[in-house]
Amino acid sequence: MDFYALLGVARTASAADVERAYRRLARRYHPGVNPGDRVAEQMYRRVQEAYFVLSDSERRRKYDRGLLPVDEQEPVAFEGFDFSTPAEGPFAATFSELFADVFVQAAREATTPTRGQDVTVTMHVPFEDAVRGAERPVSVTRQERCSACRGRGYTARAVASCPSCSGQGTLRWTRGHMVFRKRCPTCGGDGRTLREACRRCSATGVVPRAEVVTVTVPPGIESGSRIAVPGRGHAGALGGPYGDLYVTIEVGDHRIFRREGADLHLTLPVSIAEAAFGADVTIPGLDGPVTIRVPAGTASGTTLRVPGAGGVRHGTTARGDLVATVQLVLPRSLDERSRELLREFARINREDVRRHLFETH
Ligand SMILES: [Zn+2]
Ligand SMILES: [Zn+2]
């Protein structure tokens, strides 16, 4: 998230510019102005966050250098009012203090482990593998839990007493009559360890990793099907559980077959003599040669079915059929003798093969 872009100011914007931009946006997205609008609510929170960082010169300097210290995610809690002592100094709470409740909520979200995002990839599966089923590798780039910090984003170093809170674990301070409290970010609240942002994962708790996942493709799977591989998605934030991997299947074409469910379709070239006299013709099936009986007098366009010679019906062990659509093929070139025979054939067979086209019903 680019805080400058979010506030709509240049990177060189003055503190006054940042302030003005913030006020304008805070008014626009204020939950009181947009009741029930979750997008506005989120924008409001982001605007707060951006302002929290950019309104403080030290935080802004760190942000500009690409450092967002872990401690800025720590919640500030508003404890209440304290009128027992006179207010000290100018009555000016910092922005983050005034919006303490907003920060507590945002920070709780930022420090609660969340489930990782799902990863979606598309896998090309050759036609035969989709029909028969197969184990197929697919390469996936995913966020994995950082091993250096075990996904926490920071590493801890033991000390006698935390210098920030004198080992108390909490920072507590007042502004005017208002009392604020915050878990000590330096030690994470336990007073005896120092938290240092993990360098390996830039304090995110996750590192990208490319790996090859083997996916079991069930027989009969169709293009567009999704296969879920549980737990192989992105790592969750702050040690949260992994998301899932979803593999979308894209089945390749076959040289001669087309699939309709479990049935395999093909166009079957048949010679004139085979169609006239009948023949057993053999084609290369998916599991070896398949013989198809062409009956005598078969017309072009006739479909011939070989039961059980298709693929596996998805989710069962039943097989589909092989469905052949006959296509009559003339010899590529006719020699004089063949022409003579065909002329003879035409003389003998004077039947008009298109007569039925003229019949009215
Ligand atoms: Zn790490
Ligand atoms: Zn501390």
mmCIF file of N, CA, C and O in Angstrom, residues 46-125:
data_model
loop_
_atom_site.group_PDB
_atom_site.id
_atom_site.type_symbol
_atom_site.label_atom_id
_atom_site.label_comp_id
_atom_site.label_asym_id
_atom_site.label_seq_id
_atom_site.Cartn_x
_atom_site.Cartn_y
_atom_site.Cartn_z
ATOM 1 N N ARG A 46 -7.549 2.714 6.440
ATOM 2 C CA ARG A 46 -6.288 2.860 5.702
ATOM 3 C C ARG A 46 -5.795 4.302 5.730
ATOM 4 O O ARG A 46 -4.601 4.557 5.831
ATOM 5 N N VAL A 47 -6.747 5.216 5.600
ATOM 6 C CA VAL A 47 -6.381 6.630 5.641
ATOM 7 C C VAL A 47 -5.753 6.955 7.000
ATOM 8 O O VAL A 47 -4.755 7.668 7.093
ATOM 9 N N GLN A 48 -6.338 6.394 8.061
ATOM 10 C CA GLN A 48 -5.768 6.592 9.400
ATOM 11 C C GLN A 48 -4.339 6.089 9.460
ATOM 12 O O GLN A 48 -3.448 6.738 9.998
ATOM 13 N N GLU A 49 -4.161 4.892 8.890
ATOM 14 C CA GLU A 49 -2.855 4.253 8.926
ATOM 15 C C GLU A 49 -1.826 5.107 8.180
ATOM 16 O O GLU A 49 -0.715 5.336 8.675
ATOM 17 N N ALA A 50 -2.237 5.557 6.976
ATOM 18 C CA ALA A 50 -1.334 6.366 6.162
ATOM 19 C C ALA A 50 -0.956 7.644 6.913
ATOM 20 O O ALA A 50 0.213 8.043 6.952
ATOM 21 N N TYR A 51 -1.941 8.237 7.531
ATOM 22 C CA TYR A 51 -1.695 9.489 8.231
ATOM 23 C C TYR A 51 -0.824 9.258 9.470
ATOM 24 O O TYR A 51 0.074 10.040 9.772
ATOM 25 N N PHE A 52 -1.070 8.145 10.123
ATOM 26 C CA PHE A 52 -0.290 7.787 11.310
ATOM 27 C C PHE A 52 1.199 7.751 10.955
ATOM 28 O O PHE A 52 2.040 8.241 11.697
ATOM 29 N N VAL A 53 1.497 7.201 9.794
ATOM 30 C CA VAL A 53 2.904 7.077 9.387
ATOM 31 C C VAL A 53 3.442 8.395 8.838
ATOM 32 O O VAL A 53 4.498 8.868 9.247
ATOM 33 N N LEU A 54 2.692 9.032 7.927
ATOM 34 C CA LEU A 54 3.231 10.200 7.230
ATOM 35 C C LEU A 54 3.201 11.478 8.078
ATOM 36 O O LEU A 54 3.905 12.437 7.775
ATOM 37 N N SER A 55 2.406 11.487 9.126
ATOM 38 C CA SER A 55 2.304 12.709 9.920
ATOM 39 C C SER A 55 3.434 12.817 10.944
ATOM 40 O O SER A 55 3.613 13.854 11.566
ATOM 41 N N ASP A 56 4.201 11.754 11.093
ATOM 42 C CA ASP A 56 5.278 11.763 12.057
ATOM 43 C C ASP A 56 6.587 11.701 11.266
ATOM 44 O O ASP A 56 6.786 10.780 10.473
ATOM 45 N N SER A 57 7.446 12.685 11.457
ATOM 46 C CA SER A 57 8.611 12.797 10.580
ATOM 47 C C SER A 57 9.527 11.568 10.697
ATOM 48 O O SER A 57 10.084 11.112 9.709
ATOM 49 N N GLU A 58 9.629 11.036 11.901
ATOM 50 C CA GLU A 58 10.510 9.862 12.090
ATOM 51 C C GLU A 58 9.940 8.641 11.357
ATOM 52 O O GLU A 58 10.630 7.958 10.625
ATOM 53 N N ARG A 59 8.606 8.415 11.568
ATOM 54 C CA ARG A 59 7.966 7.287 10.899
ATOM 55 C C ARG A 59 7.996 7.469 9.389
ATOM 56 O O ARG A 59 8.211 6.531 8.643
ATOM 57 N N ARG A 60 7.786 8.733 8.947
ATOM 58 C CA ARG A 60 7.744 8.993 7.520
ATOM 59 C C ARG A 60 9.118 8.705 6.900
ATOM 60 O O ARG A 60 9.213 8.149 5.808
ATOM 61 N N ARG A 61 10.192 9.095 7.621
ATOM 62 C CA ARG A 61 11.534 8.843 7.124
ATOM 63 C C ARG A 61 11.770 7.332 6.970
ATOM 64 O O ARG A 61 12.297 6.877 5.965
ATOM 65 N N LYS A 62 11.338 6.576 7.944
ATOM 66 C CA LYS A 62 11.506 5.118 7.887
ATOM 67 C C LYS A 62 10.709 4.537 6.716
ATOM 68 O O LYS A 62 11.188 3.679 5.986
ATOM 69 N N TYR A 63 9.491 5.044 6.584
ATOM 70 C CA TYR A 63 8.629 4.554 5.508
ATOM 71 C C TYR A 63 9.263 4.839 4.153
ATOM 72 O O TYR A 63 9.291 3.987 3.272
ATOM 73 N N ASP A 64 9.821 6.052 3.986
ATOM 74 C CA ASP A 64 10.451 6.426 2.723
ATOM 75 C C ASP A 64 11.648 5.528 2.408
ATOM 76 O O ASP A 64 11.979 5.305 1.249
ATOM 77 N N ARG A 65 12.277 5.017 3.458
ATOM 78 C CA ARG A 65 13.422 4.116 3.234
ATOM 79 C C ARG A 65 12.966 2.666 3.096
ATOM 80 O O ARG A 65 13.783 1.767 3.025
ATOM 81 N N GLY A 66 11.666 2.461 3.055
ATOM 82 C CA GLY A 66 11.144 1.107 2.869
ATOM 83 C C GLY A 66 11.065 0.318 4.166
ATOM 84 O O GLY A 66 10.896 -0.893 4.151
ATOM 85 N N LEU A 67 11.199 0.969 5.291
ATOM 86 C CA LEU A 67 11.131 0.265 6.562
ATOM 87 C C LEU A 67 9.815 0.596 7.238
ATOM 88 O O LEU A 67 9.480 1.748 7.429
ATOM 89 N N LEU A 68 9.083 -0.422 7.555
ATOM 90 C CA LEU A 68 7.885 -0.191 8.357
ATOM 91 C C LEU A 68 8.071 -1.011 9.619
ATOM 92 O O LEU A 68 7.828 -2.206 9.623
ATOM 93 N N PRO A 69 8.566 -0.400 10.671
ATOM 94 C CA PRO A 69 8.931 -1.186 11.854
ATOM 95 C C PRO A 69 7.746 -1.947 12.430
ATOM 96 O O PRO A 69 6.613 -1.475 12.381
ATOM 97 N N VAL A 70 8.043 -3.122 12.934
ATOM 98 C CA VAL A 70 7.004 -3.977 13.502
ATOM 99 C C VAL A 70 6.227 -3.228 14.585
ATOM 100 O O VAL A 70 5.027 -3.387 14.723
ATOM 101 N N ASP A 71 6.929 -2.388 15.326
ATOM 102 C CA ASP A 71 6.294 -1.779 16.501
ATOM 103 C C ASP A 71 5.139 -0.839 16.146
ATOM 104 O O ASP A 71 4.286 -0.584 16.977
ATOM 105 N N GLU A 72 5.066 -0.387 14.884
ATOM 106 C CA GLU A 72 3.965 0.513 14.537
ATOM 107 C C GLU A 72 2.637 -0.225 14.458
ATOM 108 O O GLU A 72 1.587 0.357 14.331
ATOM 109 N N GLN A 73 2.693 -1.569 14.489
ATOM 110 C CA GLN A 73 1.446 -2.323 14.440
ATOM 111 C C GLN A 73 0.857 -2.509 15.832
ATOM 112 O O GLN A 73 -0.216 -3.074 15.976
ATOM 113 N N GLU A 74 1.583 -2.079 16.841
ATOM 114 C CA GLU A 74 1.101 -2.311 18.198
ATOM 115 C C GLU A 74 -0.068 -1.380 18.534
ATOM 116 O O GLU A 74 -0.046 -0.208 18.213
ATOM 117 N N PRO A 75 -1.076 -1.918 19.173
ATOM 118 C CA PRO A 75 -2.252 -1.095 19.465
ATOM 119 C C PRO A 75 -2.018 -0.084 20.592
ATOM 120 O O PRO A 75 -1.263 -0.329 21.524
ATOM 121 N N VAL A 76 -2.666 1.044 20.425
ATOM 122 C CA VAL A 76 -2.706 2.037 21.492
ATOM 123 C C VAL A 76 -4.084 1.906 22.120
ATOM 124 O O VAL A 76 -5.075 1.866 21.417
ATOM 125 N N ALA A 77 -4.166 1.816 23.414
ATOM 126 C CA ALA A 77 -5.469 1.708 24.064
ATOM 127 C C ALA A 77 -5.738 2.970 24.876
ATOM 128 O O ALA A 77 -4.845 3.505 25.522
ATOM 129 N N PHE A 78 -6.969 3.428 24.774
ATOM 130 C CA PHE A 78 -7.386 4.574 25.567
ATOM 131 C C PHE A 78 -7.921 4.031 26.869
ATOM 132 O O PHE A 78 -8.870 3.253 26.894
ATOM 133 N N GLU A 79 -7.261 4.387 27.963
ATOM 134 C CA GLU A 79 -7.639 3.803 29.250
ATOM 135 C C GLU A 79 -8.776 4.553 29.926
ATOM 136 O O GLU A 79 -9.515 3.996 30.715
ATOM 137 N N GLY A 80 -8.853 5.836 29.649
ATOM 138 C CA GLY A 80 -9.910 6.612 30.306
ATOM 139 C C GLY A 80 -9.378 7.994 30.653
ATOM 140 O O GLY A 80 -8.335 8.410 30.143
ATOM 141 N N PHE A 81 -10.088 8.689 31.529
ATOM 142 C CA PHE A 81 -9.681 10.034 31.932
ATOM 143 C C PHE A 81 -9.109 10.004 33.340
ATOM 144 O O PHE A 81 -9.499 9.182 34.163
ATOM 145 N N ASP A 82 -8.178 10.856 33.564
ATOM 146 C CA ASP A 82 -7.596 10.946 34.894
ATOM 147 C C ASP A 82 -7.604 12.416 35.293
ATOM 148 O O ASP A 82 -6.855 13.214 34.749
ATOM 149 N N PHE A 83 -8.494 12.785 36.199
ATOM 150 C CA PHE A 83 -8.604 14.187 36.624
ATOM 151 C C PHE A 83 -7.926 14.402 37.972
ATOM 152 O O PHE A 83 -8.070 15.442 38.590
ATOM 153 N N SER A 84 -7.185 13.354 38.424
ATOM 154 C CA SER A 84 -6.561 13.467 39.746
ATOM 155 C C SER A 84 -5.375 14.423 39.725
ATOM 156 O O SER A 84 -5.015 14.983 40.738
ATOM 157 N N THR A 85 -4.782 14.578 38.562
ATOM 158 C CA THR A 85 -3.654 15.502 38.477
ATOM 159 C C THR A 85 -3.987 16.576 37.451
ATOM 160 O O THR A 85 -4.754 16.328 36.531
ATOM 161 N N PRO A 86 -3.403 17.759 37.617
ATOM 162 C CA PRO A 86 -3.647 18.796 36.609
ATOM 163 C C PRO A 86 -3.012 18.395 35.280
ATOM 164 O O PRO A 86 -1.970 17.746 35.269
ATOM 165 N N ALA A 87 -3.694 18.731 34.195
ATOM 166 C CA ALA A 87 -3.163 18.402 32.884
ATOM 167 C C ALA A 87 -1.814 19.074 32.684
ATOM 168 O O ALA A 87 -1.647 20.235 33.022
ATOM 169 N N GLU A 88 -0.880 18.296 32.145
ATOM 170 C CA GLU A 88 0.442 18.871 31.925
ATOM 171 C C GLU A 88 0.552 19.342 30.481
ATOM 172 O O GLU A 88 0.047 18.703 29.584
ATOM 173 N N GLY A 89 1.252 20.401 30.299
ATOM 174 C CA GLY A 89 1.606 20.881 28.961
ATOM 175 C C GLY A 89 0.379 21.187 28.128
ATOM 176 O O GLY A 89 -0.739 21.208 28.638
ATOM 177 N N PRO A 90 0.604 21.423 26.836
ATOM 178 C CA PRO A 90 -0.528 21.727 25.954
ATOM 179 C C PRO A 90 -1.419 20.493 25.809
ATOM 180 O O PRO A 90 -0.945 19.375 25.778
ATOM 181 N N PHE A 91 -2.727 20.761 25.786
ATOM 182 C CA PHE A 91 -3.700 19.673 25.685
ATOM 183 C C PHE A 91 -3.752 19.203 24.238
ATOM 184 O O PHE A 91 -4.634 19.558 23.487
ATOM 185 N N ALA A 92 -2.771 18.390 23.883
ATOM 186 C CA ALA A 92 -2.729 17.946 22.494
ATOM 187 C C ALA A 92 -2.330 16.491 22.401
ATOM 188 O O ALA A 92 -1.166 16.159 22.523
ATOM 189 N N ALA A 93 -3.317 15.646 22.273
ATOM 190 C CA ALA A 93 -3.019 14.237 22.060
ATOM 191 C C ALA A 93 -2.555 14.072 20.619
ATOM 192 O O ALA A 93 -2.950 14.826 19.742
ATOM 193 N N THR A 94 -1.705 13.084 20.385
ATOM 194 C CA THR A 94 -1.292 12.839 19.001
ATOM 195 C C THR A 94 -2.451 12.204 18.276
ATOM 196 O O THR A 94 -3.400 11.698 18.877
ATOM 197 N N PHE A 95 -2.319 12.221 17.001
ATOM 198 C CA PHE A 95 -3.376 11.651 16.181
ATOM 199 C C PHE A 95 -3.689 10.213 16.566
ATOM 200 O O PHE A 95 -4.840 9.820 16.731
ATOM 201 N N SER A 96 -2.640 9.391 16.721
ATOM 202 C CA SER A 96 -2.870 7.969 17.001
ATOM 203 C C SER A 96 -3.548 7.778 18.350
ATOM 204 O O SER A 96 -4.310 6.831 18.547
ATOM 205 N N GLU A 97 -3.283 8.671 19.253
ATOM 206 C CA GLU A 97 -3.938 8.563 20.549
ATOM 207 C C GLU A 97 -5.423 8.876 20.436
ATOM 208 O O GLU A 97 -6.264 8.171 20.988
ATOM 209 N N LEU A 98 -5.736 9.932 19.678
ATOM 210 C CA LEU A 98 -7.140 10.309 19.538
ATOM 211 C C LEU A 98 -7.952 9.212 18.851
ATOM 212 O O LEU A 98 -9.130 9.056 19.102
ATOM 213 N N PHE A 99 -7.263 8.503 17.986
ATOM 214 C CA PHE A 99 -7.969 7.438 17.279
ATOM 215 C C PHE A 99 -7.600 6.082 17.851
ATOM 216 O O PHE A 99 -7.538 5.094 17.157
ATOM 217 N N ALA A 100 -7.323 6.076 19.146
ATOM 218 C CA ALA A 100 -6.826 4.867 19.792
ATOM 219 C C ALA A 100 -7.678 3.639 19.487
ATOM 220 O O ALA A 100 -7.157 2.585 19.143
ATOM 221 N N ASP A 101 -8.999 3.796 19.564
ATOM 222 C CA ASP A 101 -9.861 2.620 19.348
ATOM 223 C C ASP A 101 -9.726 2.074 17.939
ATOM 224 O O ASP A 101 -9.709 0.865 17.728
ATOM 225 N N VAL A 102 -9.600 2.980 16.970
ATOM 226 C CA VAL A 102 -9.428 2.546 15.587
ATOM 227 C C VAL A 102 -8.138 1.738 15.468
ATOM 228 O O VAL A 102 -8.086 0.688 14.824
ATOM 229 N N PHE A 103 -7.098 2.224 16.126
ATOM 230 C CA PHE A 103 -5.815 1.528 16.030
ATOM 231 C C PHE A 103 -5.823 0.198 16.738
ATOM 232 O O PHE A 103 -5.220 -0.754 16.284
ATOM 233 N N VAL A 104 -6.521 0.123 17.820
ATOM 234 C CA VAL A 104 -6.593 -1.143 18.533
ATOM 235 C C VAL A 104 -7.194 -2.196 17.607
ATOM 236 O O VAL A 104 -6.683 -3.293 17.467
ATOM 237 N N GLN A 105 -8.254 -1.776 16.893
ATOM 238 C CA GLN A 105 -8.912 -2.729 16.001
ATOM 239 C C GLN A 105 -8.009 -3.103 14.823
ATOM 240 O O GLN A 105 -7.834 -4.279 14.517
ATOM 241 N N ALA A 106 -7.413 -2.087 14.187
ATOM 242 C CA ALA A 106 -6.549 -2.339 13.041
ATOM 243 C C ALA A 106 -5.366 -3.198 13.457
ATOM 244 O O ALA A 106 -4.963 -4.115 12.754
ATOM 245 N N ALA A 107 -4.827 -2.893 14.633
ATOM 246 C CA ALA A 107 -3.645 -3.614 15.082
ATOM 247 C C ALA A 107 -3.986 -5.044 15.470
ATOM 248 O O ALA A 107 -3.204 -5.952 15.263
ATOM 249 N N ARG A 108 -5.181 -5.245 16.003
ATOM 250 C CA ARG A 108 -5.575 -6.602 16.359
ATOM 251 C C ARG A 108 -5.630 -7.440 15.093
ATOM 252 O O ARG A 108 -5.150 -8.557 15.048
ATOM 253 N N GLU A 109 -6.173 -6.823 14.020
ATOM 254 C CA GLU A 109 -6.213 -7.547 12.758
ATOM 255 C C GLU A 109 -4.803 -7.827 12.254
ATOM 256 O O GLU A 109 -4.520 -8.886 11.714
ATOM 257 N N ALA A 110 -3.908 -6.871 12.451
ATOM 258 C CA ALA A 110 -2.547 -7.026 11.953
ATOM 259 C C ALA A 110 -1.740 -8.010 12.782
ATOM 260 O O ALA A 110 -0.716 -8.491 12.350
ATOM 261 N N THR A 111 -2.168 -8.299 14.009
ATOM 262 C CA THR A 111 -1.369 -9.183 14.847
ATOM 263 C C THR A 111 -2.051 -10.534 15.083
ATOM 264 O O THR A 111 -1.530 -11.378 15.765
ATOM 265 N N THR A 112 -3.249 -10.723 14.504
ATOM 266 C CA THR A 112 -3.942 -11.996 14.644
ATOM 267 C C THR A 112 -3.530 -12.901 13.482
ATOM 268 O O THR A 112 -3.607 -12.471 12.339
ATOM 269 N N PRO A 113 -3.118 -14.135 13.772
ATOM 270 C CA PRO A 113 -2.785 -15.031 12.664
ATOM 271 C C PRO A 113 -4.018 -15.247 11.780
ATOM 272 O O PRO A 113 -5.115 -15.438 12.291
ATOM 273 N N THR A 114 -3.825 -15.177 10.475
ATOM 274 C CA THR A 114 -4.953 -15.389 9.569
ATOM 275 C C THR A 114 -4.599 -16.512 8.603
ATOM 276 O O THR A 114 -3.429 -16.780 8.350
ATOM 277 N N ARG A 115 -5.631 -17.159 8.069
ATOM 278 C CA ARG A 115 -5.426 -18.240 7.111
ATOM 279 C C ARG A 115 -4.850 -17.645 5.825
ATOM 280 O O ARG A 115 -5.205 -16.540 5.425
ATOM 281 N N GLY A 116 -3.962 -18.399 5.188
ATOM 282 C CA GLY A 116 -3.338 -17.931 3.949
ATOM 283 C C GLY A 116 -4.322 -17.912 2.794
ATOM 284 O O GLY A 116 -5.355 -18.577 2.833
ATOM 285 N N GLN A 117 -3.989 -17.147 1.767
ATOM 286 C CA GLN A 117 -4.827 -17.066 0.572
ATOM 287 C C GLN A 117 -4.740 -18.381 -0.209
ATOM 288 O O GLN A 117 -3.746 -19.079 -0.143
ATOM 289 N N ASP A 118 -5.803 -18.688 -0.934
ATOM 290 C CA ASP A 118 -5.759 -19.833 -1.835
ATOM 291 C C ASP A 118 -4.938 -19.446 -3.058
ATOM 292 O O ASP A 118 -4.853 -18.281 -3.411
ATOM 293 N N VAL A 119 -4.348 -20.452 -3.674
ATOM 294 C CA VAL A 119 -3.581 -20.229 -4.898
ATOM 295 C C VAL A 119 -4.311 -20.955 -6.016
ATOM 296 O O VAL A 119 -4.781 -22.083 -5.831
ATOM 297 N N THR A 120 -4.467 -20.293 -7.159
ATOM 298 C CA THR A 120 -5.131 -20.918 -8.303
ATOM 299 C C THR A 120 -4.151 -20.996 -9.466
ATOM 300 O O THR A 120 -3.524 -19.997 -9.803
ATOM 301 N N VAL A 121 -3.975 -22.178 -10.020
ATOM 302 C CA VAL A 121 -3.132 -22.331 -11.207
ATOM 303 C C VAL A 121 -3.906 -23.111 -12.262
ATOM 304 O O VAL A 121 -4.863 -23.813 -11.954
ATOM 305 N N THR A 122 -3.495 -22.944 -13.515
ATOM 306 C CA THR A 122 -4.104 -23.695 -14.607
ATOM 307 C C THR A 122 -3.109 -24.761 -15.047
ATOM 308 O O THR A 122 -1.921 -24.485 -15.153
ATOM 309 N N MET A 123 -3.588 -25.977 -15.218
ATOM 310 C CA MET A 123 -2.705 -27.066 -15.627
ATOM 311 C C MET A 123 -3.187 -27.657 -16.937
ATOM 312 O O MET A 123 -4.356 -28.007 -17.069
ATOM 313 N N HIS A 124 -2.260 -27.750 -17.882
ATOM 314 C CA HIS A 124 -2.590 -28.379 -19.156
ATOM 315 C C HIS A 124 -2.455 -29.891 -19.008
ATOM 316 O O HIS A 124 -1.454 -30.371 -18.501
ATOM 317 N N VAL A 125 -3.493 -30.624 -19.422
ATOM 318 C CA VAL A 125 -3.460 -32.085 -19.320
ATOM 319 C C VAL A 125 -3.648 -32.656 -20.720
ATOM 320 O O VAL A 125 -4.622 -32.323 -21.394
#
